[in-house]
Coordinates of C-alpha atoms in Angstrom, one line a residue:
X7 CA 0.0 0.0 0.0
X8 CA 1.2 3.5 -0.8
X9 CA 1.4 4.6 2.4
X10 CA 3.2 1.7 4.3
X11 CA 6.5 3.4 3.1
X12 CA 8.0 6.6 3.9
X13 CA 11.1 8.1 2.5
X14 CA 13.2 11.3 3.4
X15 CA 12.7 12.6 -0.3
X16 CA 13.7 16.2 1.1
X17 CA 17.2 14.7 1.4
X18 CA 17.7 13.2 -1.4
X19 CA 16.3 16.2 -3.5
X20 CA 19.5 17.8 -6.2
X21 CA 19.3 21.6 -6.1
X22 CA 18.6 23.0 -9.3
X23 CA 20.7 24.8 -10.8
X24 CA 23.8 23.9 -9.0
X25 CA 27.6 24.8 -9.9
X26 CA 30.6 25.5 -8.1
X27 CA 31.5 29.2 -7.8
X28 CA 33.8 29.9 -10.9
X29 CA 37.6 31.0 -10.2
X30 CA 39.2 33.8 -11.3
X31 CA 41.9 34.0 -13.3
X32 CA 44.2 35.1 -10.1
X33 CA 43.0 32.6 -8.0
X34 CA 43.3 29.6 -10.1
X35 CA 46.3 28.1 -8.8
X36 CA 44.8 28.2 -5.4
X37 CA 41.4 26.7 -6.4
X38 CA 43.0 23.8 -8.5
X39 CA 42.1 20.3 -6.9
X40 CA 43.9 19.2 -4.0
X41 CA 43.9 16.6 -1.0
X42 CA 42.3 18.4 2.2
X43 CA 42.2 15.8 4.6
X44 CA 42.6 12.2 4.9
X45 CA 40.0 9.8 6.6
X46 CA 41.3 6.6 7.2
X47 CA 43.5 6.9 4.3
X48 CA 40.7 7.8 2.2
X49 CA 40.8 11.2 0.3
X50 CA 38.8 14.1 0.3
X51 CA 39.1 17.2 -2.0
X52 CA 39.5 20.6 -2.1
X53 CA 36.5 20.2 -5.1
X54 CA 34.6 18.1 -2.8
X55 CA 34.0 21.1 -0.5
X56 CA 33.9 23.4 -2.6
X57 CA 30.7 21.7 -4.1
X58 CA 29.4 20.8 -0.7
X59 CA 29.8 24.3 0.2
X60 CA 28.0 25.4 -3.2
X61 CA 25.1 23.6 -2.2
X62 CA 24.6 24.3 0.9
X63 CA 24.6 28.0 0.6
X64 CA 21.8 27.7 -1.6
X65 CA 20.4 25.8 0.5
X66 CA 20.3 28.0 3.4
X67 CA 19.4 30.9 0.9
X68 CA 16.3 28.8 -0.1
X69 CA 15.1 28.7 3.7
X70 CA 15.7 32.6 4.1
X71 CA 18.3 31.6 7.0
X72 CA 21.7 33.0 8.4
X73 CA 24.5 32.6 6.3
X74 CA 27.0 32.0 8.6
X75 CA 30.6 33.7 7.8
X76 CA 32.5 31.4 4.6
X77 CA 35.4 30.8 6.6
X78 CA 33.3 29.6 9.3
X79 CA 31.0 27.6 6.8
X80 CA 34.0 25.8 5.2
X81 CA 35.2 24.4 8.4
X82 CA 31.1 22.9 9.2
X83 CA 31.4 21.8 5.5
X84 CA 34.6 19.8 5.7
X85 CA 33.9 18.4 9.2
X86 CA 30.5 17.2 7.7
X87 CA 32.5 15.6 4.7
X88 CA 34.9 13.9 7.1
X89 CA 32.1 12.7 9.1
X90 CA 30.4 11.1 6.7
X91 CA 33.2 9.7 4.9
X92 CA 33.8 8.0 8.1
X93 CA 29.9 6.4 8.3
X94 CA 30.4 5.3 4.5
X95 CA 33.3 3.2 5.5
X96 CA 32.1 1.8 8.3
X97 CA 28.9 0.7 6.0
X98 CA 30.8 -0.4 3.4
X99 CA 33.0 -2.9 6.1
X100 CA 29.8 -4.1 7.9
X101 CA 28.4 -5.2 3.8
X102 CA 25.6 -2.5 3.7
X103 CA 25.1 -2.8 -0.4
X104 CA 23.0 -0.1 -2.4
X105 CA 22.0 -1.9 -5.9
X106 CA 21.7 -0.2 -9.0
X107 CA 17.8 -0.8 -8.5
X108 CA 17.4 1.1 -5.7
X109 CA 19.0 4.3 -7.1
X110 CA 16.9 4.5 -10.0
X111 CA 14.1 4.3 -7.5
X112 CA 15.1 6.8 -5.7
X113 CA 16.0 9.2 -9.2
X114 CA 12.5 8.0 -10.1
X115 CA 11.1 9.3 -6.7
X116 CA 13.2 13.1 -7.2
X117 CA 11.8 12.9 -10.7
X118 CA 8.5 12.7 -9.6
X119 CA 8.6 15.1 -6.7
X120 CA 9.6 17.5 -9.2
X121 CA 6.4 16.8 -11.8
X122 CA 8.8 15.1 -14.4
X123 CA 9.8 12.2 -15.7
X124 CA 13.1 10.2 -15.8
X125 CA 13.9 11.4 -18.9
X126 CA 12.7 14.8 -18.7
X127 CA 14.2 14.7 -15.0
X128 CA 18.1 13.9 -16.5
X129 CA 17.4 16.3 -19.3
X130 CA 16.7 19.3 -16.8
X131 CA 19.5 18.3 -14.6
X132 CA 22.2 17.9 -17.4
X133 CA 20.9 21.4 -18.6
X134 CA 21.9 22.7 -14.7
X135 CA 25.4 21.2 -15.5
X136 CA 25.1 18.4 -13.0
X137 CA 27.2 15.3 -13.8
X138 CA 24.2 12.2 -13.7
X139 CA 27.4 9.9 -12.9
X140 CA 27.9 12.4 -9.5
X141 CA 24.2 12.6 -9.0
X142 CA 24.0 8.6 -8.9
X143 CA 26.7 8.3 -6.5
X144 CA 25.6 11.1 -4.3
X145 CA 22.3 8.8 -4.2
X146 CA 23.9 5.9 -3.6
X147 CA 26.0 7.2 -0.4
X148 CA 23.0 8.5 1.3
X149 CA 21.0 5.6 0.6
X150 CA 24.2 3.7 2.2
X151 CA 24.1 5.9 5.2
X152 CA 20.2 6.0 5.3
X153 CA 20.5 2.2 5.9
X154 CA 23.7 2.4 8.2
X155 CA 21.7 4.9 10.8
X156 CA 18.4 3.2 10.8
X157 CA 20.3 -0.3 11.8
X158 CA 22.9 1.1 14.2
X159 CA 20.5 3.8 15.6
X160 CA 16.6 3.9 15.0
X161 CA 16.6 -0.4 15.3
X162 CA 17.7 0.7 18.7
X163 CA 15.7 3.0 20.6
X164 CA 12.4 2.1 22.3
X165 CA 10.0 4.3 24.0
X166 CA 8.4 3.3 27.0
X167 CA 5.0 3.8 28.3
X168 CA 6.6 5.5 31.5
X169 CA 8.3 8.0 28.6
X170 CA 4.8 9.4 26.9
X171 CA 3.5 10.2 30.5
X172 CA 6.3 11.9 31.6
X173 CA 6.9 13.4 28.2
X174 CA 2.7 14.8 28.3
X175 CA 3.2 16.1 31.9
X176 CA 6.6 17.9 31.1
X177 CA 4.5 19.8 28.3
X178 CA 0.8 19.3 29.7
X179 CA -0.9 23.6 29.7
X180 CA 2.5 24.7 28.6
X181 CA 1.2 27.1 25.7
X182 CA 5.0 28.6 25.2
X183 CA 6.8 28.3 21.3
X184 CA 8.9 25.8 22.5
X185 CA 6.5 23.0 22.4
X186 CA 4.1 24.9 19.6
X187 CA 3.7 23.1 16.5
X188 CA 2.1 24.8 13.2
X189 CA 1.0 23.8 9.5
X190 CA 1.9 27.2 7.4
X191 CA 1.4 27.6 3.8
X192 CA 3.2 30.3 2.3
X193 CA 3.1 32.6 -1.0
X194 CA 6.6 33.8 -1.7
X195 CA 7.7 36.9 -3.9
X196 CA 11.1 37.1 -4.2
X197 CA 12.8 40.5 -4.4
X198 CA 16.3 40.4 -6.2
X199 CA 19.0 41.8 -3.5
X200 CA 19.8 44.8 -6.5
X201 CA 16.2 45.1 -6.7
X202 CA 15.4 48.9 -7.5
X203 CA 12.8 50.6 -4.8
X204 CA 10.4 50.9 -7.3
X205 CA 10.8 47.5 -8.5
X206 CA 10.6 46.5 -4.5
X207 CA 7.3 48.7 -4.3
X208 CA 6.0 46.4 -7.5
X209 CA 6.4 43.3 -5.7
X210 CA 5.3 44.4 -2.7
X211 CA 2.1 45.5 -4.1
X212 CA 2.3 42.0 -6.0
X213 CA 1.8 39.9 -2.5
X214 CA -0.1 42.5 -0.6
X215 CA -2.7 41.9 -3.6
X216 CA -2.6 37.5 -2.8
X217 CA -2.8 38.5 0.8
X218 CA -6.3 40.5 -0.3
X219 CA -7.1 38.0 -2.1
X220 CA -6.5 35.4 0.8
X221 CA -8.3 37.2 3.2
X222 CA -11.2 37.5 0.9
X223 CA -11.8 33.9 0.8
X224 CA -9.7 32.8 -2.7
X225 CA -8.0 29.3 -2.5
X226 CA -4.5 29.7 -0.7
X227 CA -3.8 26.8 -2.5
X228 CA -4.4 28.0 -5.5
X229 CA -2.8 31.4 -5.1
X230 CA 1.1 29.5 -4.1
X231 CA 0.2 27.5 -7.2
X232 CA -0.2 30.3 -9.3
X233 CA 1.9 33.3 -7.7
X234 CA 4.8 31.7 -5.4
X235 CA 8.2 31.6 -6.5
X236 CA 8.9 28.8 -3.2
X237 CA 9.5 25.1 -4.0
X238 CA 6.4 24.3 -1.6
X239 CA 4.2 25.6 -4.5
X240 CA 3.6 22.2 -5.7
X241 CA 1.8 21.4 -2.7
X242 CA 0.0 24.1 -2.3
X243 CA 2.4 26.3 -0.4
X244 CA 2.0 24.0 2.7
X245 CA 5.1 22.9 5.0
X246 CA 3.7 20.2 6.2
X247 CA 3.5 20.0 10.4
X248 CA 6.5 21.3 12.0
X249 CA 8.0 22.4 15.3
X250 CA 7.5 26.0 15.6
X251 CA 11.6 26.1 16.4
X252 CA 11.5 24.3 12.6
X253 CA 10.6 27.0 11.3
X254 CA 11.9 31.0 10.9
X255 CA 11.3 33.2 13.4
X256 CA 9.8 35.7 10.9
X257 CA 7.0 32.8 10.1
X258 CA 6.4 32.2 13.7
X259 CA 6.2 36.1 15.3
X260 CA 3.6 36.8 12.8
X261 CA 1.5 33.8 13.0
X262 CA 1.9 32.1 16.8
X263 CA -1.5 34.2 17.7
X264 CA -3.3 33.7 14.8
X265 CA -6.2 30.8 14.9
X266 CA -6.3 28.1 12.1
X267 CA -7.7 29.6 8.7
X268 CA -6.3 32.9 9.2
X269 CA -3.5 34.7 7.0
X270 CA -0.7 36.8 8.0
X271 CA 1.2 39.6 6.1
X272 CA 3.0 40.0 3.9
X273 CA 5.8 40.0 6.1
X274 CA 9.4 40.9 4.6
X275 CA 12.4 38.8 4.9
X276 CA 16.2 39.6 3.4
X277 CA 14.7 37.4 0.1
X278 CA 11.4 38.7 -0.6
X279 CA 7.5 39.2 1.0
X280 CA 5.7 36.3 2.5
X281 CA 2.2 35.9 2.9
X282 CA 1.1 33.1 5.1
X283 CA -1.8 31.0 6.3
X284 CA -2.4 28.9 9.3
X285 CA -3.4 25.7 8.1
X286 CA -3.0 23.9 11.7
X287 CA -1.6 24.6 14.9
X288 CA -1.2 22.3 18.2
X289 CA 0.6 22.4 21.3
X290 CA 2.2 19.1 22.0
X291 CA 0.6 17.5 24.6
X292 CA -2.1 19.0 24.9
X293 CA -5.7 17.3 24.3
X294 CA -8.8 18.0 21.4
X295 CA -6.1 18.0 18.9
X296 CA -7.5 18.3 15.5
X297 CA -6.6 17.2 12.2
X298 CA -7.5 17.7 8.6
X299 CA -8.1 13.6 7.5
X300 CA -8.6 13.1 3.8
X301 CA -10.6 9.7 1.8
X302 CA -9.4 8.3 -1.2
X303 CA -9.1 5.9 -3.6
X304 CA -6.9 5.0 -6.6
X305 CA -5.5 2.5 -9.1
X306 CA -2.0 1.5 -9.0
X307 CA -0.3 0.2 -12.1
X308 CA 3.4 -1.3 -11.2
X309 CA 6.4 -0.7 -14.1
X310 CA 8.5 -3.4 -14.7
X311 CA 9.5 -5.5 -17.8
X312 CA 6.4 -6.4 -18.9
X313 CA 4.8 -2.6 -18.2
X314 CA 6.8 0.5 -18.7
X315 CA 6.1 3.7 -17.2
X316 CA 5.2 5.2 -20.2
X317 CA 2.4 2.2 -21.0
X318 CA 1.4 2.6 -17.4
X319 CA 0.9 6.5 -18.0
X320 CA -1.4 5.8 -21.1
X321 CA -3.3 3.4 -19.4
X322 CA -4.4 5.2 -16.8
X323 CA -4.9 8.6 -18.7
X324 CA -7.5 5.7 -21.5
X325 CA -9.2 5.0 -17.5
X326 CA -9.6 8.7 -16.6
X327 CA -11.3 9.6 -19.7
X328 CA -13.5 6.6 -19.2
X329 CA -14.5 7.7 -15.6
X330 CA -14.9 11.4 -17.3
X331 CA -17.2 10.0 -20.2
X332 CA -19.1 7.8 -18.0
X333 CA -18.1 4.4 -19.2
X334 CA -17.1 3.1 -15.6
X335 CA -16.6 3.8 -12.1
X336 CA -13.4 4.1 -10.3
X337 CA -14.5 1.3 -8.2
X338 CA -14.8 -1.1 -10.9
X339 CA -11.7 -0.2 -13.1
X340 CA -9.8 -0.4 -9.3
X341 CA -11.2 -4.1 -8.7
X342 CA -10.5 -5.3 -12.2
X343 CA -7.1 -3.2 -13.1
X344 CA -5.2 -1.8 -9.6
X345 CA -2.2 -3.5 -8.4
X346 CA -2.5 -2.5 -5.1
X347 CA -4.3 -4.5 -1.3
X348 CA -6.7 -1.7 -2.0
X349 CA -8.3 -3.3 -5.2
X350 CA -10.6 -5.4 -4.0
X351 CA -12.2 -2.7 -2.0
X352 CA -12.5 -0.7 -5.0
X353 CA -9.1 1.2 -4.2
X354 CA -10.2 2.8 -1.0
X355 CA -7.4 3.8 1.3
X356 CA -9.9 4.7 4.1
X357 CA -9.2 8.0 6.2
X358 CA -5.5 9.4 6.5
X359 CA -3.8 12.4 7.9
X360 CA -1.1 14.7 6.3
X361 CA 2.1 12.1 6.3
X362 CA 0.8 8.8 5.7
X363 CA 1.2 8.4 2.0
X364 CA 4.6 9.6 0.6
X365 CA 5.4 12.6 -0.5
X366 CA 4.8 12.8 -4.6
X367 CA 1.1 10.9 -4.0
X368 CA 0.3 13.4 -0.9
X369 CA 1.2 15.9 -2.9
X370 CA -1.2 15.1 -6.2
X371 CA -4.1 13.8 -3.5
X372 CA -4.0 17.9 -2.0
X373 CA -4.4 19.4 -5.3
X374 CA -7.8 17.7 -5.9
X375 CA -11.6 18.5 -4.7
X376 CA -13.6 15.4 -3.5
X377 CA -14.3 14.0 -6.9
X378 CA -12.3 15.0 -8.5
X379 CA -9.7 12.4 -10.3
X380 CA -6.0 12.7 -10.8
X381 CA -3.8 12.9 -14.0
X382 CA -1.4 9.6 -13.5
X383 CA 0.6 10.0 -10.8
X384 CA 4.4 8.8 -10.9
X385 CA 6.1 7.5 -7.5
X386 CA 8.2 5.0 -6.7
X387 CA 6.0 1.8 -6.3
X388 CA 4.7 2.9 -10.1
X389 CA 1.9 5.1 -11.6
X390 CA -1.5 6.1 -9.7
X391 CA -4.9 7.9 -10.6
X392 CA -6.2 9.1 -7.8
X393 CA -9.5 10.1 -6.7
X394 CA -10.7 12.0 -3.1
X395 CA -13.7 11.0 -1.8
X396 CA -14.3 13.5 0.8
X397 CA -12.2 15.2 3.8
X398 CA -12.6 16.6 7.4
X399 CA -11.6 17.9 10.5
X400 CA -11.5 15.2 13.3
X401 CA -10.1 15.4 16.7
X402 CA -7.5 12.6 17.8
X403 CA -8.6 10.1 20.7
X404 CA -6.8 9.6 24.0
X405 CA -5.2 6.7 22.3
X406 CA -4.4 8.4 18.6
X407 CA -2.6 11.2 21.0
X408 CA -0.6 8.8 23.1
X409 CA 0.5 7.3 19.7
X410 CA 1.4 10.7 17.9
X411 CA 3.5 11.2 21.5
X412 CA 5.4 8.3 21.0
X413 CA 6.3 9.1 17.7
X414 CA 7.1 12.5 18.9
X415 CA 9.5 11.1 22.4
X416 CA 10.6 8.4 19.6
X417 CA 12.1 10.8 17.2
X418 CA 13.4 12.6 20.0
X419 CA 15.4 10.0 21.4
X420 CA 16.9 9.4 17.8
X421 CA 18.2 12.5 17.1
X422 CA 20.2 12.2 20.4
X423 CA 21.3 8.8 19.9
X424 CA 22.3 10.0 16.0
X425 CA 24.6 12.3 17.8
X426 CA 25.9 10.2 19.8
X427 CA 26.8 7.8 17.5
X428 CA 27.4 10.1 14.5
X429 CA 30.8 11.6 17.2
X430 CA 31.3 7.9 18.1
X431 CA 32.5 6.8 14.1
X432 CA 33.9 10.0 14.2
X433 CA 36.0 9.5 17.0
X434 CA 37.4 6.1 15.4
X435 CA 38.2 7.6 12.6
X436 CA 41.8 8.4 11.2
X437 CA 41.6 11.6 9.8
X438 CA 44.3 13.9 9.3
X439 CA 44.5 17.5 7.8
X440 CA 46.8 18.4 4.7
X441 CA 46.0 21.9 3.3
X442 CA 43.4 24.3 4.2
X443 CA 40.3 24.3 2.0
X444 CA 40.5 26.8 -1.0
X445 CA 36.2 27.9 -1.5

């Protein structure tokens, strides 16, 4: 079932456009390729920070963070590099394997996060002048370390019953940001940093009008699809649940007073105007929590050698304009056609929260009304249509809330035991230092 599986697709995500800062003339000698450090013998190169460093910049710039000092950023960058050099080896002796099968699942999964397909997907990204060779392997070393941290760390941890109560009684009536989480979607207008104050006053006027608009009762949704320049757009703006300490300050000031529905700003940043809606808000802990739940149903078509993604794609699309002619129900082509455990029940996947399903079928399921039906859908367990059946707001039982509270204490205790360990391989490790890192 689609939603038995759960990737971190945010990490495995290229950055468009990415390139490593071009040298001068002057500074080429001191920007050629060069050992940096040693780990266990092992190399690792002045380039290889350099495009760490490249990407991670734009990274930070994305998120409208801090940029911390280059100097400062190149020393994070290489310990990071070193660190994870060390976890890579210490994979690759304990004979963790990542085949060539579940890299292109993974390309597959980017490709359709991004609305493409594998083709179009390695077309875009050899336009952006990234190597596929150097994409592949990048995959293939997360993956390895994905695998290394869930045996050696999340296999590990346990969360006791004794750990929920105490963890609801640390937080029980505590209404303070620390303990706040919130659902925002956002509109973004980016102002270019040489931006003229005219041209600033145009695109300030550009998301004051979508806030209007927002305020007046148009489809926030439908406004980040049409007028945000964020890589949330796709989904409707939306973040998705976080921690309010997830999230910049900026976001939080202007909306931790706000109730659900309501739409803040715009609100400028150092990259542009943001205007933002509170989809949900909770306070950890705390009971009548409500969530947004959605129905659905859809057919699954799986690609392998005797279907292609391509075939899979026309099939579907020959269903959809069936259901839109009248010619069948979604129940029936789902019994007679869909891959999936759902199929006998006519493809229903019952009543789910924001989460359950991965991220490129979540994503496709928000931009629809109840009944309305999907384009095919591309993820990695193969090609959907989708159709919602209905949604609403429900609030979580005693037993739901101790559950989303274990979740909460379990990821919790994983992120401290990843710390641990994560100094623990680095502490083993041989590393030493050559010459300093030329950015």
């Amino acid at each position: 079932m689609v939603g038995a599986l759960t990737v971190h697709a945010q990490a495995l995500r290229p950055s468009s456009g990415l390139r490593a800062p071009a040298a001068s003339a002057a500074s080429t000698s001191r920007t050629a390729d060069f050992i940096v450090a040693l780990v266990n013998s092992e190399p690792v190169t002045n380039s290889e920070v350099r495009q760490r460093l490249a990407r991670l910049e734009q990274q930070l710039t994305q998120q409208n963070a801090v940029v911390p000092p280059r100097e400062q950023l190149v020393r994070q960058v290489l310990e990071q590099i070193i660190s994870e050099r060390a976890q890579l080896q210490l994979g690759a002796e304990t004979g963790i394997r990542v085949d060539e099968g579940a890299i292109a699942q993974a390309e597959q999964s980017i490709a359709a996060q991004n609305q493409l397909t594998p083709e179009e997907f390695r077309r875009r990204i050899a336009a952006d002048g990234v190597d596929i060779n150097q994409l592949r392997n990048d995959l293939r070393n997360q993956i390895l370390l994905q695998r290394l941290r869930e045996r050696e760390v999340d296999s590990k941890v346990r969360v006791s019953e004794g750990d929920i109560d105490d963890f609801i009684r640390e937080r029980q009536g505590n209404n303070d940001v620390a303990t706040l989480q919130l659902n925002l979607a956002q509109v973004f207008v980016a102002v270019p940093e040489d931006a003229a104050p005219d041209r600033v006053q145009v695109l300030q006027a550009r998301a004051q009008g979508v806030a209007d608009r927002a305020r007046a009762g148009d489809d926030f949704a439908e406004l980040a699809r049409e007028f945000s320049e964020a890589p949330e757009r796709a989904n409707g703006g939306q973040f998705g649940m976080r921690p309010a300490d997830r999230l910049p300050d900026l976001f939080v000031q202007a909306t931790r007073s706000l109730s659900a529905g309501s739409i803040a700003g715009p609100v400028r940043s150092p990259a542009g105007f943001h205007v933002l809606k509170v989809i949900e808000k909770r306070q950890s802990g705390l009971p009548d929590v409500t969530v947004n739940e959605t129905r659905a149903r859809h057919i699954l078509l799986r690609v392998g050698p005797q279907l292609s993604e391509a075939d899979a794609v026309a099939r579907l699309a020959g269903f959809r304009q069936q259901l839109t002619s009248g010619q069948a129900t979604f129940e029936a082509l789902a019994r007679e056609h869909s891959q999936d455990g759902s199929a006998s029940d006519g493809g229903n996947l019952g009543w789910a929260q924001a989460g359950q399903f991965v991220p490129e079928f979540e994503a496709a399921m928000g931009r629809l009304r109840p009944g309305e039906v999907s384009p095919p859908v591309v993820s990695r367990f193969g090609v959907h249509l989708i159709r919602v059946e209905e949604r609403r707001q429900s609030t979580l039982s005693a037993r739901d809330q101790r559950e989303m509270v274990r979740g909460m204490v379990r990821e919790k205790k994983i992120d401290e035991a990843l710390r641990t360990w994560v100094q623990d391989v680095r502490g083993r490790a041989y590393v030493e230092y050559r010459e300093a890192p030329q950015p």
